[in-house]
């Protein structure tokens, strides 16, 4: 049985500033989070991924770092952070943090020094051009909010490169000192006790930017170098990469040395994410099946991280324009719901019209598919979005803990909050909050706890294989299986509203006391598998066999 903890993890992503405010200043903080660790332990989370925790001018929600060796004073102190790691560890919860080293904030002392003089020791830490690069208006990540990737700096009297916003100058990965510094940053946080890193913008970190070449080469070797370094410092530390890449590029990101991944450990499954959205919109699983059948196999030790929603827009850029249109029309029909021409700035619950059946179906499917599931805070109670907020902030509203003022997030006056709590309508905090759902055994939160507990008993998911079971089924139904040396799990998910009956008789010879371990309702005991009923938007997780 594999010993790789991340294959069996349930990752929960949160931003400290919107989670829980312990001192009433309107901004969430580390002590607030420590107070909620028991909640997270009960939910079944085994790993927290914290969005950037460092001091920052906060113009990109912390992804513009001004000091890699500290925590944002609004969140607390390094001492508080060490306490968080200790308290989380006591509850069996690991912590990974965002490692944002493609760029820094333009307020970072390195950039301030670099721009101030050509002789600055930091000048070459960034990417400069003396002349205006002809590809200056190409490669923007935030079209509409950003119109160039090279900007002129009056102080430096040169052009500097920024893949993201203008206030995020890119670091120069070709400079050995920059590489050393990134390793030192990792070593520092590992020494404090983090379990690894969610690496931001990996394809851009390794880009060897050449002015005038919008397809600059990539130095994948840096990933091997970094992996080796962190592994020496902490053998089981992980690198979870944010990289929305083509299937053909996968092997370069994971690397393969002696038959095992030797670069990143995990990769967010953006390809599957777009397809999950399309499949939900079409109420038909065809595109998921295609992904299961046609994605290249990852090297041993390489793992997917599977998600439905994250802190950014739903990124549909890997779909065709027509497919994207289908998802928009179902889940983000108003222009105001869309972002960057490629995505949707909504939470899943409103996208699915608050339909509890469909929400369960979607999350049951996500958690049973290949890889390690990643859940964003608030999804477990079906939180909504606030389209009055700008851009991606629509889905970054404070956690809704109770029906107390500010949803129990903070005791500050509402106008002092970092961002308003969703307070009206179906998704307002009086309707959607943890306390209310805690008292209701039929709530979405109670369901999540059951579902995650069930997953813990099914190590085949995550550690094992994940394969489509190719049998004739009613339209809308996906059948897949997970196999490992512990046994076999079988999964039925009906993406359509129409009930049906699935014939899995061909699997009877393999079955030993097959039984539903999780389902949308009580179904007759499977017994023989040749006539398994499934409700519209229904799902059945069936244990097919277990080895002692
Ligand atoms: C990807 C992050 O997910 C996003 O939130 C951020 O704006 C960019 N990287 C830039 O760091």
Coordinates of C-alpha atoms and ligand atoms in Angstrom, one line a residue:
X1 CA 0.0 0.0 0.0
X2 CA 1.4 3.4 -1.0
X3 CA 2.8 5.5 1.7
X4 CA 2.3 8.8 -0.1
X5 CA 0.1 10.8 2.2
X6 CA -1.0 13.2 -0.5
X7 CA -2.8 10.4 -2.4
X8 CA -5.2 9.9 0.5
X9 CA -5.6 13.5 1.5
X10 CA -8.7 15.7 1.5
X11 CA -7.4 19.2 0.8
X12 CA -9.3 22.2 2.0
X13 CA -8.3 25.6 0.6
X14 CA -8.9 28.8 2.5
X15 CA -7.8 32.4 2.6
X16 CA -7.0 33.4 6.2
X17 CA -8.4 36.9 5.6
X18 CA -11.9 35.8 4.9
X19 CA -12.1 32.7 7.2
X20 CA -12.4 33.8 10.9
X21 CA -11.6 37.1 12.6
X22 CA -10.5 36.6 16.2
X23 CA -9.7 40.2 17.1
X24 CA -12.7 42.1 15.6
X25 CA -10.7 44.2 13.1
X26 CA -12.7 43.0 10.1
X27 CA -9.9 40.8 8.7
X28 CA -9.6 37.1 9.3
X29 CA -6.5 36.0 11.1
X30 CA -4.4 33.0 12.2
X31 CA -5.9 32.8 15.7
X32 CA -9.3 32.8 14.1
X33 CA -8.3 29.8 12.0
X34 CA -6.8 28.0 14.9
X35 CA -10.2 28.3 16.6
X36 CA -11.9 26.5 13.6
X37 CA -9.5 23.6 13.4
X38 CA -11.9 21.3 15.3
X39 CA -14.5 22.1 12.7
X40 CA -12.1 21.2 10.0
X41 CA -11.1 18.0 11.7
X42 CA -14.7 17.0 12.1
X43 CA -15.4 17.7 8.5
X44 CA -12.6 15.2 7.7
X45 CA -10.1 17.5 6.1
X46 CA -6.5 16.2 6.3
X47 CA -4.6 19.0 4.6
X48 CA -5.1 22.8 4.5
X49 CA -3.9 24.8 1.6
X50 CA -3.6 28.4 2.7
X51 CA -3.8 31.1 0.0
X52 CA -0.9 33.6 0.3
X53 CA 0.0 34.4 3.9
X54 CA 2.8 36.9 3.4
X55 CA 2.9 40.6 3.8
X56 CA 1.5 42.2 0.7
X57 CA 0.0 45.4 -0.7
X58 CA -2.9 43.0 -1.4
X59 CA -3.7 44.2 -4.9
X60 CA -4.1 40.6 -6.1
X61 CA -5.4 39.1 -2.9
X62 CA -2.0 38.4 -1.6
X63 CA -0.5 37.0 -4.8
X64 CA 1.7 40.1 -4.8
X65 CA 4.2 39.2 -2.1
X66 CA 6.4 41.9 -0.4
X67 CA 8.3 39.6 2.0
X68 CA 8.6 35.9 1.6
X69 CA 9.9 35.3 5.1
X70 CA 7.0 36.6 7.2
X71 CA 3.2 36.5 7.6
X72 CA 1.0 39.4 6.9
X73 CA 0.8 41.4 10.2
X74 CA -3.0 41.6 9.7
X75 CA -3.1 37.8 10.0
X76 CA -0.8 37.6 13.1
X77 CA 2.8 36.8 13.7
X78 CA 5.2 34.0 12.8
X79 CA 4.7 32.8 16.3
X80 CA 0.9 32.5 15.6
X81 CA 1.7 30.6 12.5
X82 CA 4.0 28.1 14.3
X83 CA 1.1 27.6 16.7
X84 CA -1.3 26.9 13.9
X85 CA 1.1 24.3 12.5
X86 CA 1.3 22.7 15.9
X87 CA -2.4 22.7 16.6
X88 CA -3.2 21.5 13.1
X89 CA -0.7 18.7 13.5
X90 CA -2.3 17.6 16.7
X91 CA -5.5 17.0 14.8
X92 CA -3.7 15.1 12.0
X93 CA -4.0 18.0 9.6
X94 CA -1.1 19.1 7.4
X95 CA -0.7 22.6 6.1
X96 CA 0.6 23.6 2.7
X97 CA 1.1 27.2 1.7
X98 CA 1.0 29.1 -1.6
X99 CA 4.5 29.6 -3.0
X100 CA 4.2 32.6 -5.3
X101 CA 7.7 33.0 -6.9
X102 CA 7.0 33.7 -10.5
X103 CA 6.9 37.3 -9.5
X104 CA 7.0 39.6 -6.5
X105 CA 5.0 42.7 -5.6
X106 CA 6.6 45.9 -7.2
X107 CA 6.8 47.0 -3.5
X108 CA 9.1 44.2 -2.6
X109 CA 12.5 45.6 -1.6
X110 CA 14.2 43.5 -4.3
X111 CA 12.3 45.3 -7.0
X112 CA 12.6 48.7 -5.4
X113 CA 16.4 48.1 -5.4
X114 CA 16.5 46.6 -8.9
X115 CA 14.7 49.5 -10.5
X116 CA 16.7 52.1 -8.6
X117 CA 20.1 51.5 -10.4
X118 CA 21.6 49.2 -13.1
X119 CA 24.3 48.4 -10.5
X120 CA 21.8 47.2 -7.9
X121 CA 22.6 43.6 -6.8
X122 CA 19.0 42.8 -7.5
X123 CA 18.8 44.3 -11.0
X124 CA 19.2 41.0 -12.7
X125 CA 16.7 39.3 -10.4
X126 CA 14.0 40.7 -12.7
X127 CA 13.5 40.5 -16.5
X128 CA 14.4 43.7 -18.4
X129 CA 14.5 45.0 -21.9
X130 CA 16.2 48.1 -23.1
X131 CA 13.9 48.5 -26.1
X132 CA 10.2 48.1 -26.3
X133 CA 9.5 44.4 -26.9
X134 CA 7.4 43.8 -30.0
X135 CA 5.3 41.2 -28.2
X136 CA 4.5 43.7 -25.4
X137 CA 0.7 43.3 -25.9
X138 CA 0.7 39.5 -26.0
X139 CA 0.3 36.8 -23.3
X140 CA -1.8 38.7 -20.8
X141 CA -3.4 36.4 -18.2
X142 CA -6.1 38.9 -17.2
X143 CA -7.4 40.4 -20.5
X144 CA -9.6 43.4 -19.7
X145 CA -7.7 44.2 -16.5
X146 CA -4.3 44.0 -18.0
X147 CA -3.3 45.2 -21.5
X148 CA 0.5 44.5 -21.6
X149 CA 3.1 42.1 -20.4
X150 CA 6.0 44.5 -20.7
X151 CA 5.8 47.9 -19.0
X152 CA 8.1 50.8 -19.0
X153 CA 9.6 51.7 -15.7
X154 CA 10.6 55.4 -15.5
X155 CA 13.0 54.9 -12.7
X156 CA 14.9 52.0 -14.3
X157 CA 14.4 53.6 -17.8
X158 CA 13.9 50.1 -19.1
X159 CA 11.0 47.8 -19.9
X160 CA 10.2 45.0 -17.3
X161 CA 8.3 41.8 -17.8
X162 CA 5.1 40.9 -15.9
X163 CA 3.1 37.9 -17.0
X164 CA 0.3 39.0 -14.6
X165 CA -0.6 42.5 -13.4
X166 CA 1.8 45.4 -13.9
X167 CA 2.5 45.5 -10.2
X168 CA 3.8 41.9 -10.3
X169 CA 7.2 42.0 -12.0
X170 CA 8.5 38.6 -12.9
X171 CA 11.5 37.1 -11.2
X172 CA 14.4 36.0 -13.5
X173 CA 14.6 32.3 -13.1
X174 CA 17.8 32.1 -15.2
X175 CA 19.6 34.0 -12.4
X176 CA 21.2 31.3 -10.1
X177 CA 20.8 33.7 -7.1
X178 CA 17.0 33.8 -7.7
X179 CA 17.0 30.0 -7.9
X180 CA 18.9 29.8 -4.6
X181 CA 16.6 32.3 -3.0
X182 CA 13.5 30.3 -4.0
X183 CA 15.0 27.2 -2.4
X184 CA 15.8 29.1 0.7
X185 CA 12.2 30.3 1.0
X186 CA 11.0 26.7 0.7
X187 CA 13.5 25.6 3.3
X188 CA 12.5 28.3 5.7
X189 CA 8.8 27.3 5.6
X190 CA 9.6 23.6 5.7
X191 CA 11.7 24.2 8.7
X192 CA 8.7 25.8 10.4
X193 CA 6.7 22.7 9.6
X194 CA 4.6 23.2 6.5
X195 CA 4.0 20.0 4.5
X196 CA 4.6 21.5 1.1
X197 CA 3.6 24.1 -1.4
X198 CA 0.9 25.0 -3.8
X199 CA 3.2 26.4 -6.5
X200 CA 1.6 29.4 -8.2
X201 CA 1.9 29.8 -12.0
X202 CA 4.4 27.1 -12.6
X203 CA 4.6 27.3 -16.5
X204 CA 5.6 31.0 -16.0
X205 CA 8.1 30.4 -13.3
X206 CA 10.1 28.2 -15.5
X207 CA 9.8 30.5 -18.6
X208 CA 13.1 31.8 -19.8
X209 CA 11.6 35.0 -21.1
X210 CA 13.1 36.5 -24.3
X211 CA 11.8 39.9 -25.3
X212 CA 10.1 39.5 -28.6
X213 CA 9.5 35.8 -28.2
X214 CA 6.0 35.1 -26.9
X215 CA 6.9 31.4 -26.8
X216 CA 10.0 31.6 -24.8
X217 CA 11.6 28.3 -23.8
X218 CA 10.9 26.6 -20.4
X219 CA 13.6 25.3 -18.1
X220 CA 11.9 22.2 -16.6
X221 CA 15.2 21.3 -14.9
X222 CA 14.5 23.9 -12.3
X223 CA 11.6 21.8 -11.1
X224 CA 13.9 18.8 -10.6
X225 CA 16.3 21.0 -8.8
X226 CA 13.6 22.3 -6.5
X227 CA 12.2 18.9 -5.9
X228 CA 15.5 17.5 -4.9
X229 CA 16.1 20.4 -2.5
X230 CA 12.8 20.2 -0.7
X231 CA 13.1 16.4 -0.5
X232 CA 16.4 16.7 1.3
X233 CA 14.9 19.1 3.8
X234 CA 11.7 17.2 4.3
X235 CA 11.3 13.8 2.6
X236 CA 7.5 13.8 2.3
X237 CA 7.0 17.4 1.4
X238 CA 4.9 18.0 -1.7
X239 CA 4.8 20.3 -4.7
X240 CA 1.3 20.9 -5.9
X241 CA 1.5 22.8 -9.1
X242 CA -0.9 25.2 -10.6
X243 CA -0.3 24.7 -14.3
X244 CA -3.1 24.6 -16.9
X245 CA -1.1 22.6 -19.4
X246 CA -1.6 20.5 -22.6
X247 CA -1.7 16.7 -22.1
X248 CA 1.5 16.4 -24.2
X249 CA 3.4 18.6 -21.7
X250 CA 2.5 16.6 -18.6
X251 CA 5.6 14.4 -18.7
X252 CA 7.8 17.5 -18.5
X253 CA 6.1 18.8 -15.4
X254 CA 6.2 15.5 -13.5
X255 CA 9.5 14.4 -14.8
X256 CA 10.4 10.7 -14.8
X257 CA 13.6 9.4 -13.3
X258 CA 14.0 5.6 -12.9
X259 CA 10.3 5.3 -13.5
X260 CA 9.1 7.8 -10.8
X261 CA 8.1 11.4 -10.9
X262 CA 11.0 13.6 -9.9
X263 CA 9.7 17.1 -10.4
X264 CA 6.2 18.1 -9.1
X265 CA 4.1 15.6 -7.1
X266 CA 0.7 16.9 -7.9
X267 CA -1.0 18.9 -10.6
X268 CA -4.4 20.6 -10.5
X269 CA -6.6 18.8 -13.1
X270 CA -7.8 21.8 -15.1
X271 CA -8.6 19.7 -18.1
X272 CA -11.0 17.5 -16.1
X273 CA -12.4 20.6 -14.3
X274 CA -13.5 22.2 -17.6
X275 CA -15.0 18.9 -18.7
X276 CA -16.8 18.3 -15.4
X277 CA -18.5 21.7 -15.9
X278 CA -19.3 20.8 -19.5
X279 CA -20.7 17.4 -18.5
X280 CA -22.8 19.0 -15.8
X281 CA -24.1 21.6 -18.2
X282 CA -25.0 18.9 -20.8
X283 CA -26.2 16.4 -18.2
X284 CA -24.1 13.8 -20.1
X285 CA -20.8 12.3 -19.1
X286 CA -19.2 11.8 -22.5
X287 CA -16.5 14.4 -22.1
X288 CA -15.5 13.0 -18.7
X289 CA -15.2 9.5 -20.2
X290 CA -13.0 10.9 -23.0
X291 CA -10.7 12.5 -20.3
X292 CA -10.5 9.2 -18.3
X293 CA -9.7 7.2 -21.5
X294 CA -7.3 9.6 -23.2
X295 CA -5.3 11.4 -20.6
X296 CA -1.7 10.1 -20.5
X297 CA -0.8 8.1 -17.5
X298 CA 1.2 9.9 -14.8
X299 CA 4.5 8.4 -13.7
X300 CA 4.4 6.6 -10.3
X301 CA 4.2 9.2 -7.5
X302 CA 2.5 11.7 -9.8
X303 CA -1.0 12.6 -8.8
X304 CA -3.9 14.7 -9.9
X305 CA -5.6 17.3 -7.6
X306 CA -9.3 17.3 -8.6
X307 CA -11.5 20.3 -8.0
X308 CA -14.8 21.9 -8.9
X309 CA -14.2 25.4 -7.7
X310 CA -11.2 27.4 -6.6
X311 CA -10.5 31.0 -5.6
X312 CA -10.3 32.1 -9.3
X313 CA -12.9 32.0 -12.1
X314 CA -14.0 28.7 -13.5
X315 CA -11.5 28.4 -16.2
X316 CA -13.0 27.1 -19.4
X317 CA -10.1 28.0 -21.7
X318 CA -9.4 24.3 -22.6
X319 CA -12.9 23.9 -24.1
X320 CA -13.8 24.9 -27.6
X321 CA -15.6 28.2 -28.1
X322 CA -18.8 26.3 -28.7
X323 CA -18.4 24.1 -25.6
X324 CA -17.6 27.2 -23.6
X325 CA -20.8 28.8 -24.9
X326 CA -22.8 25.7 -23.6
X327 CA -21.4 26.1 -20.1
X328 CA -21.9 29.9 -20.1
X329 CA -25.5 29.5 -21.2
X330 CA -26.2 27.0 -18.4
X331 CA -24.1 28.3 -15.5
X332 CA -23.2 31.9 -16.3
X333 CA -25.6 33.4 -18.8
X334 CA -25.2 37.1 -17.8
X335 CA -22.2 38.9 -19.0
X336 CA -21.6 40.0 -15.4
X337 CA -21.1 36.4 -14.3
X338 CA -18.3 35.9 -16.9
X339 CA -14.7 36.9 -16.6
X340 CA -11.7 37.3 -19.0
X341 CA -13.8 35.8 -21.8
X342 CA -12.9 32.3 -20.6
X343 CA -14.5 31.9 -17.2
X344 CA -17.3 32.2 -14.7
X345 CA -17.0 34.1 -11.4
X346 CA -19.6 32.2 -9.5
X347 CA -19.7 29.6 -6.8
X348 CA -21.0 26.1 -7.6
X349 CA -24.2 26.3 -5.5
X350 CA -25.7 29.2 -7.4
X351 CA -24.4 27.8 -10.7
X352 CA -26.5 24.7 -10.0
X353 CA -29.5 26.9 -8.9
X354 CA -29.1 25.8 -5.3
X355 CA -30.3 22.3 -6.3
X356 CA -29.3 20.0 -3.5
X357 CA -29.5 16.8 -5.5
X358 CA -27.3 18.2 -8.2
X359 CA -24.8 19.6 -5.7
X360 CA -24.5 16.2 -4.0
X361 CA -24.1 14.6 -7.4
X362 CA -21.4 17.0 -8.5
X363 CA -19.3 16.6 -5.3
X364 CA -19.8 12.8 -5.1
X365 CA -18.5 12.7 -8.6
X366 CA -15.5 15.0 -7.9
X367 CA -14.5 13.1 -4.8
X368 CA -14.7 9.7 -6.5
X369 CA -12.8 10.6 -9.7
X370 CA -9.0 10.2 -10.1
X371 CA -6.7 12.1 -7.8
X372 CA -6.9 13.9 -4.5
X373 CA -10.0 16.1 -3.9
X374 CA -9.6 19.8 -3.2
X375 CA -12.4 21.6 -1.6
X376 CA -12.7 25.4 -1.3
X377 CA -13.9 26.9 2.0
X378 CA -17.7 27.4 2.1
X379 CA -18.4 24.8 -0.6
X380 CA -19.3 22.4 2.2
X381 CA -22.3 24.6 3.2
X382 CA -23.2 25.6 -0.3
X383 CA -22.1 29.3 -0.1
X384 CA -23.1 31.7 -2.8
X385 CA -21.3 34.6 -4.6
X386 CA -21.6 38.3 -4.6
X387 CA -21.5 39.7 -8.1
X388 CA -21.4 43.2 -6.8
X389 CA -17.8 42.6 -5.9
X390 CA -15.2 43.2 -8.6
X391 CA -13.8 40.4 -10.7
X392 CA -12.8 37.3 -8.7
X393 CA -13.7 38.9 -5.4
X394 CA -17.3 37.7 -6.1
X395 CA -16.3 34.3 -4.8
X396 CA -14.0 35.5 -2.0
X397 CA -16.6 36.6 0.6
X398 CA -16.2 35.8 4.3
X399 CA -17.1 32.4 5.6
X400 CA -20.6 32.1 6.9
X401 CA -20.4 30.6 10.4
X402 CA -23.7 31.5 12.0
X403 CA -26.7 33.8 11.9
X404 CA -24.9 36.3 14.2
X405 CA -24.1 39.7 12.7
X406 CA -21.5 39.4 9.8
X407 CA -22.4 35.7 9.7
X408 CA -20.2 35.1 12.8
X409 CA -17.1 35.9 10.8
X410 CA -16.2 39.0 12.7
X411 CA -17.5 41.3 15.5
X412 CA -16.3 44.4 13.6
X413 CA -18.8 46.9 12.3
X414 CA -20.0 45.7 8.9
X415 CA -18.4 48.6 7.0
X416 CA -15.0 47.6 8.5
X417 CA -15.0 44.1 7.0
X418 CA -12.4 43.4 4.4
X419 CA -15.3 42.3 2.1
X420 CA -19.0 42.2 2.9
X421 CA -20.6 39.0 4.0
X422 CA -23.4 37.7 1.7
X423 CA -26.4 38.9 3.7
X424 CA -29.4 38.7 1.5
X425 CA -31.4 36.2 -0.5
X426 CA -31.2 32.4 -0.7
X427 CA -27.5 32.4 0.0
X428 CA -27.4 35.0 2.7
X429 CA -25.7 34.1 6.0
X430 CA -29.0 33.7 7.8
X431 CA -30.0 30.9 5.5
X432 CA -26.6 29.4 4.7
X433 CA -24.3 29.0 7.7
X434 CA -22.4 26.3 9.6
X435 CA -24.3 26.5 12.8
X436 CA -27.7 26.0 11.2
X437 CA -26.4 23.1 9.1
X438 CA -24.6 21.6 12.1
X439 CA -28.0 21.1 13.8
X440 CA -29.5 19.5 10.8
X441 CA -28.5 15.8 10.0
X442 CA -29.9 16.3 6.5
X443 CA -27.9 19.4 5.7
X444 CA -25.2 19.7 3.0
X445 CA -22.6 20.0 5.7
X446 CA -23.7 16.8 7.4
X447 CA -23.7 15.1 4.0
X448 CA -20.1 16.3 3.3
X449 CA -19.0 14.8 6.6
X450 CA -20.6 11.5 5.7
X451 CA -19.2 11.6 2.2
X452 CA -15.6 12.4 3.4
X453 CA -15.8 9.7 6.1
X454 CA -16.9 7.2 3.4
X455 CA -14.0 8.2 1.2
X456 CA -11.6 7.5 4.1
X457 CA -12.8 3.9 4.0
X458 CA -12.1 3.7 0.2
X459 CA -8.4 4.2 -0.2
X460 CA -8.8 2.9 -3.8
X461 CA -9.9 6.4 -4.7
X462 CA -6.7 8.5 -4.9
X463 CA -4.2 5.7 -4.4
X464 CA -5.7 3.3 -7.0
X465 CA -6.5 3.4 -10.6
X466 CA -9.6 5.2 -12.0
X467 CA -11.2 3.7 -15.1
X468 CA -14.4 4.1 -17.0
X469 CA -16.5 1.0 -17.1
X470 CA -17.6 0.6 -20.6
X471 CA -21.1 -1.0 -20.5
X472 CA -24.3 0.1 -22.1
X473 CA -26.0 2.6 -19.7
X474 CA -28.9 5.0 -19.9
X475 CA -27.8 8.4 -21.3
X476 CA -26.5 10.6 -18.5
X477 CA -25.0 7.8 -16.4
X478 CA -21.3 7.5 -15.8
X479 CA -19.9 4.2 -14.4
X480 CA -16.3 4.1 -13.2
X481 CA -14.2 2.0 -10.9
X482 CA -11.2 2.4 -8.7
X483 CA -8.9 -0.6 -8.0
X484 CA -6.1 -1.0 -5.6
X485 CA -4.6 -3.8 -3.6
X486 CA -7.2 -3.0 -0.9
X487 CA -10.1 -3.9 -3.2
X488 CA -12.5 -2.3 -5.8
X489 CA -15.0 0.5 -5.6
X490 CA -17.6 1.0 -8.3
X491 CA -19.3 4.3 -8.9
X492 CA -22.5 5.2 -10.7
X493 CA -23.4 8.9 -11.2
X494 CA -26.4 10.0 -13.1
X495 CA -25.9 13.5 -14.5
X496 CA -29.4 13.6 -16.0
X497 CA -32.7 14.2 -14.3
X498 CA -34.1 10.9 -15.7
X499 CA -34.1 7.8 -13.6
X500 CA -32.7 4.7 -15.1
X501 CA -31.5 1.1 -14.6
X502 CA -27.9 0.1 -15.1
X503 CA -26.9 -3.5 -16.1
X504 CA -23.5 -4.3 -14.6
X505 CA -24.1 -8.0 -14.7
X506 CA -20.7 -8.5 -16.4
X507 CA -19.1 -7.5 -13.1
X508 CA -21.0 -10.2 -11.1
X509 CA -18.1 -12.6 -11.2
X510 CA -15.9 -10.0 -9.4
X511 CA -18.4 -9.0 -6.8
X512 CA -18.2 -10.1 -3.2
X513 CA -21.1 -8.9 -1.1
X514 CA -21.5 -5.7 -3.1
X515 CA -23.1 -2.9 -1.1
X516 CA -23.9 0.8 -1.3
X517 CA -21.5 2.7 1.0
X518 CA -22.9 6.1 -0.1
X519 CA -25.9 6.9 -2.2
X520 CA -28.4 9.7 -2.8
X521 CA -31.1 7.4 -1.3
X522 CA -31.8 3.9 0.0
X523 CA -31.7 1.5 -2.9
X524 CA -32.5 -2.2 -2.7
X525 CA -29.4 -4.2 -1.8
X526 CA -27.4 -4.7 -5.0
X527 CA -27.2 -8.5 -4.7
X528 CA -26.8 -9.2 -8.4
X529 CA -25.5 -6.3 -10.4
X530 CA -27.6 -6.8 -13.5
X531 CA -30.4 -4.3 -12.7
X532 CA -29.2 -1.4 -10.5
X533 CA -31.8 1.4 -10.4
X534 CA -30.5 5.0 -10.2
X535 CA -32.5 8.1 -9.6
X536 CA -32.3 11.3 -11.7
X537 CA -29.2 13.1 -10.5
X538 CA -28.6 10.0 -8.3
X539 CA -25.3 8.4 -7.4
X540 CA -24.2 5.1 -5.8
X541 CA -20.8 4.3 -4.4
X542 CA -20.7 0.5 -4.3
X543 CA -18.0 -1.5 -2.6
X544 CA -17.4 -4.4 -5.0
X545 CA -14.8 -6.2 -3.1
X546 CA -12.3 -5.7 -0.3
X547 CA -9.2 -7.7 0.3
X548 CA -8.4 -8.5 3.9
Ligands
LIG1 C1 -2.8 32.2 -10.0 C2 -3.6 32.5 -8.8 O1 -4.5 31.4 -8.6 C3 -4.3 33.8 -9.1 O2 -5.3 34.0 -8.0 C4 -3.3 34.9 -9.2 O3 -3.9 36.1 -9.5 C5 -2.2 34.6 -10.2 N1 -1.8 33.2 -10.2 C6 -1.0 35.5 -10.1 O4 -0.3 35.1 -9.0

